[in-house]
Amino acid sequence: MDDLYRDYILEHYKRPQNFGELDPHDLEALEHNPLCGDELGVHIRVEGDRIEDLRFHGHGCAISQAAASIASEELKGMALSDVGQLDADWMIDLLGIPVSATRRKCALLNLKVVRGAVTGDNAWPS
Amino acid sequence: MPPVAEQALAVRADFPIFARRFGERPLVYLDSGATSQKPQVVIDALSAHLSSHNANVHRGVYPLAQEADAAFEAARERIAAFTGGEARTTIFTKNATEAINLVARSWGAAQLGPGDAVLITQMEHHANLVPWQQVCRERGAELRYLEVDEHGELSLQALDSELARGDVRLVAFTHVSNVLGTINPVAEISARARAAGAITLIDGAQAVPQMPVDIARAGADFYVWTGHKALGPTGIGVLHGRRELLESMEPFLTGGDMIASVGLQETTWNELPFKFEAGTPPIAEAVALAAAVDYLGALGMERVRDHERALTEQMLARLGEVPGLRVVGPPAGRERGALASFTVEGMHPHDVAELLGREGVCVRAGHHCAQPLMRCLGVSATARASLGVYNDESDVEALIGALQSGRAVFGL
């Protein structure tokens, strides 16, 4: 089996979870991957101090789409204060595949977008 | 068209990098549009200069410095002559991007103002777009774009309509598109622009490595290209300019070597081309680039073009057999440069490039520094296979084979 393009990665790529628009929503952000021009946006609905629901939209490679899809399930219900603490390792571990330096931004784009929407800090996760 | 075999150059052995293996696999290099590989003669010229003739230029009176001077200016003569230019109006820059910035700053910032327009095209590389965007914003001038049609080509009628508005001061356009492969009718565009009183700049970064270029025939006031795509080293670009314009322009960068005399409050400028070459120039790079153009000249640029044209036709035909693959740019049968940009249904171009890379097949994926063009094409990215003198049919077959295995990984 392919190390990078594992079945579950391709499954998430072809049928991503929590993709589309979410209206009304409380928070949103849109980011580009400068490497390829891909874009990924997020709509977040907040209940109390937690993410009640979220949807990603945009387009990208298998790695960026699968990462967003996989992360979306973890992010639902998460406290907003915890979102700011999420780092690159959290995302890479969750993805469960060896991500090379050149594909790192593909994997991290969704976390950058979500953290930007929640905390206003749109730095690349480290 | 004669069969590929009759057109073929057989020069791969001149390029030492093809001795490399990636695991067991040979290097299948299809990214010459980004940068070319280097023949041994270029590597040797660079090494020989640094080993035996290195000194700074335009300063020393000792014999070694005279050798460096002679080598540098002889290199300028050969590089200028390669595209039919003159040494005096051939300026060395860092790359093609810097050459365009030089014109945008030294000509554009001085000449443009409210009511003026700069006309570029939708197929420009960011290098021939962002400098104009910046200078137009600063000077209150308008930046307008010539559209690219469904064949990936420009319309001369649209050009005439733009020029008829009477406000276009400069037309900047690429000779060969780095995404579409379109070869623009540069002489026609230059002539029409000149007749309308506009000056012209041609981005020849993709053209000079792959076809005969004569800057007088191209007819532009400024023609820029870069060394590293033309078998030369990185760190050197070329600006050919019309002498009267260059003489009327203020320097771009200032400092050493570009001066005639420096006083406490004012300075007079050196003569051309040195006025535009502040600081120590790319000396060893010029010597190596001269070796590269000598090498290309010995092959003959007509033969280079015939070789790459035949191989491009073959590549387009083979790509057409891959299910779900769509090539952008001029359709089959129309003249085009030695590249194919494509999308594969169900696979993102990054994933295509990643999977091809595992088979030793090097292609580029992304927006190719042409985001406005990608938006016109309705895609966010493409994969691009671009050819050089060293490619042959085996590279095309390796590309097709790797595309098929890549599609299989994605269950297509």
XYZ file of C-alpha atoms in Angstrom:
538
model
C 0.000 0.000 0.000
C 1.119 3.545 -0.668
C 2.675 5.261 2.386
C 1.226 8.660 1.645
C -1.901 7.963 -0.361
C -3.408 5.451 2.038
C -6.943 4.272 1.460
C -8.413 6.438 4.207
C -6.591 9.525 2.871
C -8.001 8.947 -0.600
C -11.414 8.218 0.889
C -11.403 11.553 2.739
C -10.144 13.293 -0.427
C -12.898 11.876 -2.594
C -15.654 12.237 -0.004
C -14.531 14.912 2.468
C -16.471 15.290 5.731
C -17.962 18.623 6.737
C -17.377 20.380 3.432
C -19.694 23.093 2.156
C -21.167 26.300 3.534
C -22.614 26.826 7.001
C -25.151 29.612 7.304
C -25.546 31.313 9.607
C -22.065 31.102 11.075
C -20.240 33.090 13.765
C -16.620 32.882 12.601
C -14.968 32.528 9.230
C -11.583 32.735 7.535
C -10.080 32.093 4.125
C -6.454 31.248 3.400
C -4.294 30.449 0.405
C -1.462 28.028 0.037
C 1.139 30.239 -1.675
C 2.847 27.178 -3.105
C -0.013 26.204 -5.353
C -2.701 28.882 -5.136
C -5.113 26.485 -3.489
C -7.598 28.046 -1.138
C -9.404 26.791 1.900
C -12.059 28.593 3.913
C -13.988 27.712 7.017
C -17.340 28.642 8.527
C -17.697 28.025 12.280
C -20.810 28.121 14.427
C -20.146 28.725 18.122
C -22.257 27.512 21.041
C -21.111 28.950 24.364
C -17.329 28.655 24.355
C -17.207 25.696 21.986
C -17.218 24.971 18.265
C -20.706 23.631 17.695
C -20.311 22.940 13.998
C -18.009 23.837 11.103
C -17.694 23.465 7.333
C -14.678 23.807 5.083
C -14.869 25.052 1.517
C -12.333 25.502 -1.273
C -10.094 23.250 -3.270
C -6.760 21.560 -2.834
C -4.693 18.440 -3.117
C -5.434 15.064 -1.518
C -3.292 15.922 1.500
C -4.902 19.289 2.236
C -8.455 18.055 1.653
C -7.989 14.880 3.702
C -6.342 16.854 6.516
C -9.295 19.262 6.658
C -11.794 16.429 6.560
C -10.078 14.451 9.325
C -9.542 17.533 11.497
C -13.161 18.626 11.138
C -14.456 15.717 13.195
C -11.972 16.478 16.004
C -12.738 20.180 15.993
C -16.462 19.810 16.517
C -17.192 20.343 20.176
C -13.699 21.605 20.948
C -13.349 24.566 23.352
C -12.312 27.732 21.508
C -9.515 28.233 24.015
C -8.082 24.815 23.060
C -8.069 25.621 19.330
C -5.369 28.238 19.820
C -3.161 25.593 21.456
C -3.302 23.163 18.527
C 0.076 22.836 16.824
C 1.551 21.259 13.719
C 2.294 17.972 15.489
C -1.371 17.607 16.423
C -2.359 17.810 12.767
C 0.452 15.623 11.426
C -0.229 12.941 14.053
C -3.925 13.037 13.284
C -3.211 12.653 9.578
C -1.084 9.584 10.318
C 1.125 9.704 7.220
C 4.740 10.780 6.647
C 4.466 14.352 5.365
C 7.550 15.655 3.546
C 8.789 19.220 4.008
C 7.386 20.225 0.624
C 3.888 18.982 1.490
C 3.806 20.286 5.055
C 1.830 23.398 4.183
C -0.741 21.241 2.396
C -1.321 19.339 5.643
C -1.381 22.439 7.843
C -3.534 24.777 5.756
C -6.772 23.770 7.490
C -5.357 24.365 10.960
C -4.043 27.755 9.859
C -7.533 28.683 8.639
C -9.327 27.457 11.759
C -6.887 29.116 14.156
C -7.184 32.306 12.115
C -10.968 32.237 12.400
C -10.943 31.521 16.139
C -7.953 33.508 17.428
C -7.234 35.982 14.639
C -3.666 34.639 14.482
C -3.135 33.391 10.950
C 0.523 32.361 11.290
C 1.492 28.951 9.944
C 1.215 26.397 12.780
C 4.621 25.268 14.035
C 6.690 16.764 -40.220
C 9.638 14.297 -40.318
C 9.607 11.551 -37.683
C 11.003 12.373 -34.269
C 14.107 10.239 -34.782
C 15.259 12.354 -37.732
C 14.869 15.549 -35.742
C 16.484 14.251 -32.609
C 19.504 15.743 -30.982
C 21.511 13.245 -28.974
C 23.218 15.396 -26.382
C 22.217 13.854 -23.064
C 25.756 12.572 -22.499
C 26.920 16.205 -22.417
C 24.960 16.753 -19.197
C 26.564 15.050 -16.186
C 23.451 15.210 -14.003
C 21.874 12.438 -16.055
C 24.362 10.012 -14.506
C 22.402 10.375 -11.263
C 20.037 7.695 -10.063
C 17.093 8.012 -7.720
C 17.087 4.580 -6.194
C 17.378 2.501 -9.325
C 15.673 5.058 -11.491
C 17.269 7.443 -13.967
C 16.465 11.148 -13.895
C 13.576 12.031 -16.187
C 13.830 15.800 -16.186
C 10.745 17.549 -17.517
C 11.103 20.860 -15.695
C 13.343 22.852 -18.016
C 10.770 25.651 -18.033
C 11.742 26.234 -14.400
C 15.471 25.823 -14.904
C 17.621 23.913 -17.366
C 20.284 21.353 -16.603
C 23.886 22.326 -17.414
C 26.272 20.766 -19.926
C 29.791 19.882 -18.807
C 31.250 22.741 -20.889
C 29.332 25.272 -18.778
C 30.388 23.674 -15.502
C 33.989 23.585 -16.774
C 33.895 27.230 -17.850
C 32.659 28.299 -14.418
C 35.256 26.176 -12.672
C 38.108 27.262 -14.961
C 37.307 30.925 -14.444
C 37.201 30.607 -10.666
C 40.282 28.352 -10.638
C 42.517 30.355 -12.918
C 41.196 33.789 -13.890
C 39.346 35.156 -10.877
C 39.742 38.850 -10.016
C 37.342 41.756 -9.823
C 36.652 43.625 -13.053
C 37.056 47.254 -14.107
C 39.505 48.097 -11.332
C 42.751 46.186 -11.336
C 45.813 46.921 -13.458
C 47.657 43.714 -12.634
C 47.661 40.887 -15.207
C 45.123 38.658 -13.422
C 42.616 41.516 -13.265
C 43.163 42.187 -16.938
C 42.386 38.540 -17.663
C 39.158 38.756 -15.671
C 38.208 41.975 -17.483
C 38.894 40.457 -20.873
C 36.950 37.287 -20.029
C 33.958 39.245 -18.724
C 33.693 41.645 -21.644
C 34.314 38.855 -24.189
C 31.468 36.962 -22.498
C 29.232 40.015 -22.877
C 30.037 40.195 -26.602
C 29.153 36.524 -27.141
C 25.984 36.679 -25.024
C 24.820 39.849 -26.798
C 25.521 38.354 -30.223
C 23.536 35.201 -29.413
C 20.275 37.149 -29.759
C 21.619 39.682 -32.266
C 22.299 42.375 -29.666
C 25.211 44.721 -29.091
C 27.475 44.534 -26.064
C 26.975 48.215 -25.240
C 23.220 47.827 -24.859
C 23.348 44.395 -23.192
C 23.068 44.776 -19.438
C 23.629 42.032 -16.915
C 21.122 41.746 -14.074
C 20.462 39.121 -11.425
C 17.694 37.477 -13.474
C 14.878 38.351 -15.879
C 12.753 39.597 -12.981
C 15.370 42.173 -12.030
C 15.701 43.232 -15.671
C 11.941 43.967 -15.797
C 12.108 45.783 -12.462
C 14.947 47.883 -13.867
C 12.744 49.050 -16.737
C 9.675 49.491 -14.515
C 11.678 51.684 -12.121
C 14.082 53.541 -14.387
C 11.673 54.103 -17.256
C 8.228 53.527 -15.734
C 8.506 55.485 -12.511
C 9.980 58.454 -14.414
C 7.612 58.413 -17.386
C 4.216 57.224 -16.199
C 1.543 59.379 -14.624
C -2.222 59.817 -14.342
C -3.929 59.330 -17.694
C -1.256 56.888 -18.892
C -1.780 53.166 -19.297
C 0.490 50.132 -19.287
C -0.817 47.212 -21.327
C 0.219 43.665 -20.430
C -1.438 40.319 -21.139
C -3.382 37.805 -19.091
C -0.682 35.200 -19.737
C 2.174 37.054 -18.030
C 4.393 35.475 -15.430
C 4.227 37.417 -12.151
C 7.694 38.788 -13.075
C 6.135 40.763 -15.926
C 3.015 41.699 -13.966
C 3.760 42.704 -10.381
C 6.451 45.316 -11.259
C 3.926 47.044 -13.580
C 1.162 46.760 -10.999
C 3.383 48.463 -8.444
C 4.648 51.251 -10.653
C 1.142 51.968 -12.001
C -0.241 52.195 -8.470
C 2.515 54.546 -7.393
C 2.252 56.768 -10.434
C -1.535 56.795 -10.760
C -1.367 55.080 -14.155
C -3.765 52.384 -15.296
C -2.751 48.753 -15.794
C -4.780 46.969 -18.465
C -4.708 43.389 -19.714
C -5.006 41.874 -23.176
C -7.239 38.832 -22.949
C -6.210 35.295 -23.759
C -8.700 33.496 -26.027
C -9.932 29.895 -25.864
C -6.853 28.730 -27.802
C -4.573 30.388 -25.281
C -3.678 33.092 -27.782
C -3.793 36.883 -27.931
C -5.951 38.813 -30.353
C -4.229 41.461 -32.485
C -7.635 43.085 -32.978
C -7.980 43.475 -29.226
C -4.476 44.933 -29.175
C -5.464 47.467 -31.833
C -8.552 48.483 -29.839
C -6.470 49.010 -26.729
C -3.858 51.034 -28.605
C -6.581 53.105 -30.286
C -7.550 54.499 -26.904
C -4.402 56.591 -27.209
C -3.168 56.330 -23.634
C -0.928 53.248 -23.798
C 2.675 54.217 -23.065
C 4.167 50.750 -22.740
C 3.206 47.236 -23.863
C 4.878 44.375 -21.993
C 4.327 40.776 -23.069
C 5.880 37.371 -23.022
C 7.478 35.829 -26.097
C 6.530 32.270 -25.079
C 4.038 31.548 -22.281
C 5.470 29.489 -19.416
C 2.050 27.922 -18.784
C 0.304 27.661 -22.146
C 3.319 27.306 -24.405
C 1.782 29.927 -26.699
C 4.319 31.606 -28.994
C 3.186 35.185 -29.395
C 3.554 37.127 -32.666
C 6.094 39.430 -31.070
C 7.160 41.327 -34.197
C 3.509 42.123 -35.010
C 2.759 43.263 -31.479
C 5.912 45.401 -31.299
C 5.217 47.033 -34.665
C 1.640 47.923 -33.738
C 2.663 49.257 -30.359
C 5.414 51.359 -31.890
C 3.046 52.748 -34.520
C 0.790 53.831 -31.648
C 3.681 55.542 -29.885
C 4.083 52.980 -27.116
C 7.355 51.404 -26.127
C 7.605 47.633 -25.754
C 9.176 45.074 -23.450
C 9.350 41.373 -24.278
C 9.902 38.705 -21.630
C 12.048 36.171 -23.462
C 12.843 33.932 -20.494
C 11.146 30.904 -22.101
C 11.902 31.775 -25.722
C 15.675 32.242 -25.781
C 16.474 28.689 -24.598
C 14.274 26.993 -27.189
C 14.165 28.910 -30.466
C 16.196 31.294 -32.603
C 15.648 34.818 -31.256
C 16.724 37.967 -33.028
C 15.908 40.985 -30.934
C 15.933 43.298 -33.945
C 13.266 41.154 -35.630
C 11.289 40.939 -32.390
C 11.315 44.711 -32.608
C 10.962 45.565 -28.936
C 12.592 48.449 -27.111
C 13.506 46.098 -24.271
C 14.050 42.344 -24.416
C 14.862 40.394 -21.241
C 15.912 36.800 -20.591
C 17.693 34.750 -17.969
C 20.804 32.599 -17.970
C 19.746 29.611 -15.910
C 16.923 28.560 -18.226
C 19.354 28.704 -21.190
C 21.836 26.084 -19.895
C 23.744 28.749 -17.952
C 24.170 29.332 -14.230
C 21.760 31.048 -11.851
C 22.459 34.637 -10.827
C 22.624 36.255 -14.250
C 19.896 37.821 -16.358
C 20.108 39.862 -19.523
C 18.459 43.121 -20.527
C 18.784 44.291 -24.103
C 17.620 47.869 -24.502
C 17.339 50.455 -27.230
C 20.307 52.743 -26.825
C 18.527 56.114 -26.837
C 16.128 54.911 -24.162
C 18.874 53.463 -21.972
C 20.860 56.660 -22.290
C 17.877 58.794 -21.301
C 17.058 56.673 -18.237
C 18.345 57.208 -14.718
C 20.143 54.288 -13.063
C 18.115 51.563 -11.306
C 20.590 50.679 -8.552
C 23.441 52.928 -7.553
C 26.836 52.347 -5.988
C 30.206 51.241 -7.230
C 31.207 50.660 -10.837
C 28.218 52.514 -12.315
C 29.662 55.986 -11.754
C 31.830 58.328 -13.809
C 32.632 60.682 -10.952
C 31.347 60.945 -7.393
C 31.268 64.223 -5.506
C 30.011 64.877 -2.006
C 26.544 65.870 -3.198
C 26.263 64.576 -6.722
C 27.445 61.902 -9.056
C 27.678 61.457 -12.791
C 26.952 58.139 -14.384
C 29.232 55.738 -16.194
C 28.570 54.972 -19.869
C 26.434 52.066 -21.081
C 26.144 49.280 -20.134
C 27.921 49.970 -16.829
C 25.481 52.702 -15.777
C 22.988 49.936 -15.005
C 25.418 47.510 -13.351
C 25.974 48.759 -9.806
C 28.407 46.770 -7.695
C 30.446 43.757 -8.688
C 28.657 42.117 -11.629
C 28.087 38.359 -12.137
C 31.552 37.761 -13.620
C 31.982 34.001 -13.399
C 28.283 33.619 -14.269
C 28.770 35.672 -17.447
C 31.738 33.534 -18.461
C 29.698 30.375 -17.895
C 26.636 31.781 -19.693
C 28.850 32.614 -22.664
C 29.897 28.945 -22.731
C 26.199 28.001 -22.664
C 25.270 30.195 -25.625
C 28.333 28.934 -27.499
C 27.087 25.404 -26.869
C 23.543 26.240 -28.027
C 24.944 28.120 -31.008
C 27.018 25.094 -32.010
C 23.924 22.869 -31.821
C 22.078 25.464 -33.855
C 18.904 27.022 -32.470
C 16.909 25.919 -35.538
C 17.844 22.330 -34.737
C 17.049 22.832 -31.058
C 13.614 24.140 -32.043
C 13.002 21.279 -34.513
C 14.003 18.700 -31.904
C 11.787 20.168 -29.209
C 8.872 20.836 -31.566
C 8.812 17.211 -32.731
C 9.104 15.901 -29.185
C 6.336 18.263 -28.000
C 4.009 16.981 -30.744
C 4.733 13.464 -29.615
C 4.201 14.316 -25.949
C 0.844 15.991 -26.717
C -0.297 12.976 -28.726
C 0.638 10.543 -25.949
C -0.913 12.732 -23.214
C -4.118 12.789 -25.255
C -4.381 9.017 -24.750
C -4.473 9.305 -20.936
C -8.098 9.166 -19.703
C -9.280 12.324 -17.931
C -6.209 14.326 -18.919
C -6.767 17.809 -20.337
C -3.966 19.910 -21.832
C -4.376 23.701 -21.665
C -3.053 26.083 -24.314
C -2.994 26.031 -28.115
C -4.700 22.950 -29.589
C -2.768 20.304 -31.524
C -1.469 21.475 -34.854
C -0.857 25.062 -33.756
C 2.626 26.326 -33.146
C 3.585 26.068 -29.482
C 6.606 26.000 -27.237
C 8.130 22.865 -25.745
C 5.795 22.238 -22.846
C 2.431 20.824 -21.884
C 0.424 22.037 -18.889
C -2.357 19.681 -17.936
C -4.904 18.595 -15.396
C -5.974 15.045 -14.577
C -9.588 14.547 -13.546
C -9.817 13.247 -9.986
C -6.233 14.148 -9.078
C -4.859 17.451 -7.880
C -1.746 18.605 -9.810
C 0.321 18.454 -6.603
C -0.549 14.821 -6.179
C 0.242 14.186 -9.841
C 3.688 15.774 -9.393
C 4.308 13.873 -6.153
C 3.466 10.514 -7.730
C 5.483 11.262 -10.892
C 8.415 12.330 -8.726
C 8.531 8.910 -7.109
C 9.172 7.437 -10.545
C 12.010 9.872 -11.139
C 9.828 12.027 -13.411
C 10.304 15.712 -12.556
C 7.388 17.990 -13.417
C 6.158 21.192 -11.838
C 2.747 21.634 -10.258
C 1.062 24.797 -9.122
C 0.130 28.175 -10.513
C 3.497 28.631 -12.309
C 3.703 32.231 -11.066
C 0.723 33.106 -13.257
C -2.280 33.338 -10.938
C -4.332 35.735 -13.108
C -3.933 33.328 -16.032
C -4.973 30.338 -13.900
C -8.163 32.198 -12.974
C -8.869 32.775 -16.702
C -8.378 29.088 -17.367
C -10.726 28.254 -14.503
C -8.196 26.077 -12.689
C -6.257 26.654 -9.478
C -3.207 24.773 -10.664
C -1.838 22.563 -13.413
C 0.986 20.075 -13.756
C 3.541 21.088 -16.373
C 6.022 18.967 -18.315
C 8.572 21.153 -20.119
C 11.333 19.974 -22.437
C 14.980 20.782 -23.024
C 17.626 19.856 -25.571
C 18.501 16.703 -23.609
C 15.023 15.142 -23.596
C 14.015 12.337 -25.930
C 11.201 9.850 -26.542
C 12.159 7.791 -23.506
C 11.289 10.763 -21.267
C 7.849 11.074 -22.841
C 7.249 7.344 -22.364
C 8.396 7.556 -18.723
C 5.948 10.427 -18.190
C 3.047 8.452 -19.633
C 3.975 5.333 -17.647
C 4.199 7.291 -14.404
C 0.867 9.016 -15.090
C -0.754 5.628 -15.512
C 0.689 4.269 -12.260
C -0.319 7.503 -10.502
C -3.891 7.155 -11.664
C -3.900 3.589 -10.376
C -2.856 4.776 -6.885
C -5.904 7.045 -6.916
C -8.103 4.174 -8.037
C -8.756 5.841 -11.404
